[in-house]
Amino acid sequence: MADFNNMESMGGQKARNILAVNALRKAFGSLQVLKDISLHVEQGNVVSVIGPSGSGKSTLLRCISFLEKADGGDILYDGQYAVKDGVYATKAELNRFRTRFGLVFQNFNLFPHYSVMKNITEPPMIRGENREIVTERASALLKKMGLEGKENAYPCQLSGGQQQRVAIARALALNPEILFFDEPTSALDPELTGEVLKVIRQLAEEKMTMVVVTHEMPFARAVSNRVIFMDKGVIVEEGHPEQVLGSPQQERTRQFLRNYQR
Amino acid sequence: MSLMTMIVKMSEGLGKTCAIFFLTLLFSLPLGMIVALLRMSKVKVVSTITRFFITVIRGTPLMLQLLAVTYGPYYLFRANVSRNKLIPVVIAFSINYAAYFAEIYRGGIESISIGQYEAAEVLGYSKFQTFMRIILPQVIKRIMPSVTNEVVTLVKDTSMAFTVSYQEMFTIGKQIANSQTSFMPFVVAGVFYYIFNAIVDYLMGRIEKSLDYYR
Amino acid sequence: MKKTFAAILVIVMIFSLSAVALADDGKVFIMGIDPEYPPFSYLGDDGEYTGFDVEVCQAVCDYLGWKMEIFGVNWDEKLVQLDSLECDCVWSGMTILDSMKEAGYVISEPYYDNTQVLVVKEDSGLASSADLEGKIVAVQLGTSGEALLNGDLADLAATFGNIVTCDSFLKCFTELEGNAVDAVFVDLPVAASYAANHDGLLIIDEQLGAEQYGIAFRSGDAELCAQVEEAIQALVENGTYAEIASKSEYVDIVNNLLFLNANESAA
C-alpha cells in the first residue's frame, strides 16, 4: 500500500502514462453520464472500474475507445492528445490512436462469417501487415488462449468462453499498448467466466496494461493495481484494491459492496 | 395446331421472357442497394425523398409503371415510343424490383447488431471496409429467403410485359389461345413458368446452403 | 304437429315456386361487351356504358320485358367467360368466325358488315398495303384483324417486317403516333372514329378481310338467340333501330348496318 501511494505521487516521472483522461464529460440528452472524470493508467498497470449499472463506467470505456463522442475534456494516449477540450483529432489521427488500444466487448462481437483464424488475422492485414507474420502471431495467441485446433472453427461452434478468448486474441493481434475490457464475463454462463478471467490474469502477470470494467470483485481484488468505484457519473473512490474493496472510505462504496455481496 | 407447334412457338418467346428476367435482376439487385443506402441516409431530405419513391413504386401496380415508362414520354413530350420494347420493359421492371429489393436490403442491414460496426471500427476497418467485409456478407445470408421470394415472383411477373406489346412467351401463348380457341397454351405457359421457377428455386437453395456454414 | 309442419313446408314450397316464376318474368339478360370498343360499346361521358350495341340491346330487353345487365369481358377470353355464365351473350362488334361455329356457339344473323383497314400517318408517305413491306404493323390481340393476319391475310402479313399485338386498340394507335409502328390494322369504324378525333392519320381501305358482326350465345341457347333476333327484327320494323342508328355518334357505322340497308333496298 505504501508502495502504491509512492508510485501514485511520483506520477509520470517514473512510469509512463499510457492513458490519461482529464475532466471528461458526456451527456445523453439532459442526462449527464460522465461528470468531469479524470484518470490515468500507467504502463503495466491493471485498473478495474466497478460500480452499479448506469454509473457511467461502460460509457467511460466507450468514450476513451472513441465509440462515443465526449462533450468535453481531454483524452491522451502516451502523452499525445486524441481529444483536447472536447475537440477531436482528425480522422486519420484518430485511426492511428486506435492502433494503441484494443477493446474486448461484453458480447464478444466476433464476426460470425469468419473463421476464428480470419477473425484474428484480418484486422492486422487490413492495416497492411504481412499475412504470414500475422498468421504466425495469431497461432501463438490462440495457443496462449488455449484454443489450439480451433483455427478453422466458426464462432457459432464455440462456447461463450471460447468466443471471448478469441475476441481477446483478436484485440491482442494488433499489438495494442493498452487493452480495455467492457464487462468481459457478464454475458457468460457462470461456469465459463473462470477460463476468461484466467486469461486476463495471465495477461496481467505479463504486465499488459489494462482497464477492466467488471462486476467480479474477487478478480478485481486479485489482479488490479488500482480500483475505481464510479457512481452517477463521478469517481466516488479510487485506490489500491485492498483499500477500496477491503476498507472503503465512502459510504456509497460500502453500500454498493454490501449490496453486491448479498 | 399441334401441341408440339404450340410449344415450339411459345419457346421462341421464352428467350424474351428470360431476357426480361436476367436483365431485371442484373440492374435491380445493385440498384436496390443504392436505393436502400439512400433510404437510410442521415440526410433527412434524401431519405424522405427515397422513402416517397419507394412508397410510390410499391403502392402502384407494376402494369401501370410499365405503361408509364413505355408510353409516358409520348403522352408528355410527344417523344417516340421505343421500337425495342425490351428497353422500357427492363427499365420499368428494374425500378420496380429495386424498390422491393431496397426494402429487403434495409431490413437485412438494420438487423445486423450495432456491435459488429463497433468491433470493426475499433479494429480499424474503414466505413467502406466494414460494409463490404463485415456487414454485407451477413446481410446477404439473412435476406436470401426474401430475395428468393422476389425472384420467383419476377419469373411470373414477366408475363406483364404483354401490356406494352412485348412479345414474350405469355403474349404468344395468348395469341395462340385466341386464334385456336384453345385453353392449351395457358397450360403450356403454366408448365413453362413452373419449370423456370423450379430451376430458380433449386439454384437459390444451393446459394442458401452454401451460406449455411455459420449462424 | 307433423301435419302443421307439412303444411308449412307446402306453403314455403308454393312461395318459392312462385318466386321462381316471378324471377322468370323479370328475366335478367347479361350482355357481354368489350368496354373499349367505340362506337359499339364503350364507357360514355356520363360514366355509363353506351354504344350502338348497348343501345340496341337495351331496346331489345325493354321490348322483351327483361332486365339488362352489362358485363365487361376480357376480349381475348370472351368465349370462356360466356361459357362460364358470366354473361349470356357476347354482343360487342364481334366478328363472326368460322371457328366459333365449329366450336358449337350459337351465332346470330350478322347485323354489320365490317372491313379491316390500315391506318398510317399522313406524312409517312405510305399509301397502300404494298408500301408496308418490311414495316411494323400493330394489331389488337383478339380482334378479327389479328385473326386475319394469322389466317386469310397471312400472305400479306408475311410481307410486313413485324407484327406487334397490343391489348387495346388505343395502345395500337399510341404506338403509331409515337412512331413505334408504321401502321395499325383495325376495323374500319374504329379507325374512322379515331381518325376523326386525331389529326394527321390516313385510312387505307382496300376492303381487306371483309367480315361481319354477330352476337354469340352459348351452344344450348338457340332459343334465346331466336328471341333476341325476333326482337331486333321487331325494332327494325317499328323504326326504333333506325332511330338509334341515326344518332351522330354512329355516323361512321350506319352505312354498314345490314338490317337498315336491307330495309332500304326493300323500300
XYZ file of C-alpha atoms in Angstrom, chain A residues 40-198:
159
model
C -4.653 7.813 -15.786
C -3.285 4.364 -16.429
C 0.427 3.703 -16.137
C 2.290 1.233 -18.230
C 1.939 -2.301 -16.926
C -0.910 -1.440 -14.597
C -4.321 -3.011 -14.384
C -7.151 -0.655 -13.443
C -10.542 -2.128 -12.566
C -13.632 0.033 -12.805
C -16.574 -1.057 -10.680
C -19.927 0.459 -9.886
C -23.651 -0.076 -10.196
C -25.256 -0.253 -13.617
C -25.899 3.190 -15.009
C -22.897 4.590 -13.159
C -21.220 5.530 -16.462
C -18.369 3.018 -16.366
C -19.188 1.485 -19.749
C -19.713 4.939 -21.258
C -16.288 5.901 -19.969
C -14.760 2.932 -21.778
C -16.708 3.726 -24.934
C -15.551 7.344 -24.846
C -11.885 6.505 -24.481
C -12.199 3.987 -27.351
C -13.958 6.678 -29.487
C -17.212 4.724 -29.798
C -18.991 7.580 -28.033
C -18.143 11.204 -28.602
C -17.298 13.034 -25.402
C -18.705 16.527 -24.887
C -15.647 17.926 -23.193
C -12.336 17.124 -21.550
C -9.089 15.553 -22.757
C -8.066 12.060 -23.762
C -4.349 11.418 -24.129
C -2.578 8.308 -25.287
C 1.062 8.157 -24.296
C 1.057 11.890 -23.690
C -0.478 12.789 -27.039
C -3.838 14.467 -27.297
C -6.512 12.474 -29.074
C -9.141 14.794 -27.641
C -8.321 18.188 -26.279
C -11.013 20.214 -24.534
C -13.668 18.201 -26.311
C -12.056 18.769 -29.729
C -11.165 15.565 -31.529
C -8.078 14.966 -33.618
C -8.516 14.381 -37.349
C -9.972 11.154 -38.640
C -6.582 9.878 -39.751
C -5.002 10.727 -36.404
C -7.801 9.033 -34.509
C -7.258 5.970 -36.629
C -3.607 5.966 -35.582
C -4.665 6.311 -31.953
C -6.909 3.284 -32.448
C -3.842 1.151 -33.050
C -2.760 1.896 -29.494
C -5.683 0.202 -27.765
C -7.799 -2.901 -28.084
C -11.358 -3.325 -26.854
C -13.000 -6.542 -25.694
C -16.804 -6.363 -25.681
C -19.289 -7.871 -23.303
C -20.940 -9.654 -26.258
C -17.635 -10.613 -27.951
C -18.807 -9.162 -31.291
C -16.826 -11.702 -33.271
C -17.541 -11.715 -36.994
C -19.784 -14.775 -37.390
C -18.997 -15.335 -41.078
C -15.251 -15.519 -40.451
C -13.347 -18.483 -39.079
C -11.536 -17.989 -35.790
C -8.283 -17.527 -37.699
C -9.705 -14.926 -40.071
C -11.330 -13.040 -37.194
C -7.859 -12.583 -35.731
C -5.792 -12.093 -38.878
C -7.941 -9.799 -40.986
C -7.701 -6.621 -38.860
C -3.863 -6.549 -38.884
C -3.859 -7.424 -42.564
C -6.221 -4.543 -43.259
C -3.651 -2.349 -41.586
C -1.127 -3.591 -44.092
C 0.630 -6.335 -42.204
C 2.001 -9.388 -43.951
C -0.243 -12.446 -43.946
C 2.417 -14.925 -42.864
C 3.622 -12.836 -39.952
C 0.054 -12.220 -38.832
C -0.902 -15.882 -39.142
C 2.094 -16.892 -37.070
C 1.205 -14.360 -34.405
C -2.423 -15.487 -34.418
C -1.416 -19.118 -33.953
C 0.734 -18.181 -30.991
C -2.094 -16.148 -29.482
C -4.577 -18.971 -29.937
C -2.172 -21.321 -28.230
C -1.817 -18.871 -25.374
C -5.626 -18.652 -25.121
C -5.860 -22.433 -25.006
C -7.635 -22.567 -28.346
C -5.273 -24.699 -30.388
C -7.098 -26.631 -33.078
C -9.951 -24.097 -33.240
C -8.361 -22.103 -36.059
C -10.905 -23.187 -38.658
C -13.942 -23.268 -36.392
C -16.647 -20.615 -36.735
C -17.731 -18.543 -33.718
C -21.123 -20.284 -33.608
C -19.335 -23.589 -32.994
C -17.604 -22.262 -29.869
C -18.794 -21.806 -26.293
C -19.180 -18.273 -24.929
C -15.942 -18.567 -23.009
C -14.072 -19.717 -26.080
C -15.580 -16.912 -28.147
C -14.474 -14.320 -25.611
C -10.959 -15.730 -25.651
C -10.944 -15.447 -29.441
C -12.068 -11.839 -29.042
C -9.165 -11.203 -26.675
C -6.750 -12.804 -29.145
C -8.247 -10.635 -31.892
C -7.597 -7.498 -29.843
C -4.073 -8.606 -28.955
C -3.197 -9.404 -32.568
C -2.977 -5.673 -33.245
C -0.236 -5.347 -30.597
C -2.044 -2.691 -28.556
C -0.335 -0.761 -25.786
C -3.444 -0.991 -23.665
C -6.418 -3.320 -23.579
C -9.943 -2.343 -22.498
C -12.433 -4.900 -21.225
C -16.122 -3.995 -21.051
C -17.641 -6.477 -18.602
C -15.924 -9.364 -20.381
C -17.672 -12.089 -18.381
C -21.167 -10.618 -17.952
C -22.611 -12.441 -20.960
C -21.143 -15.778 -19.939
C -22.594 -18.675 -18.021
C -21.064 -18.677 -14.515
C -19.071 -21.835 -15.149
C -17.400 -20.220 -18.166
C -16.224 -16.982 -16.504
C -13.220 -18.701 -14.932
C -11.460 -19.506 -18.190
C -11.765 -15.910 -19.411
C -10.635 -14.390 -16.107
C -7.695 -16.774 -16.079
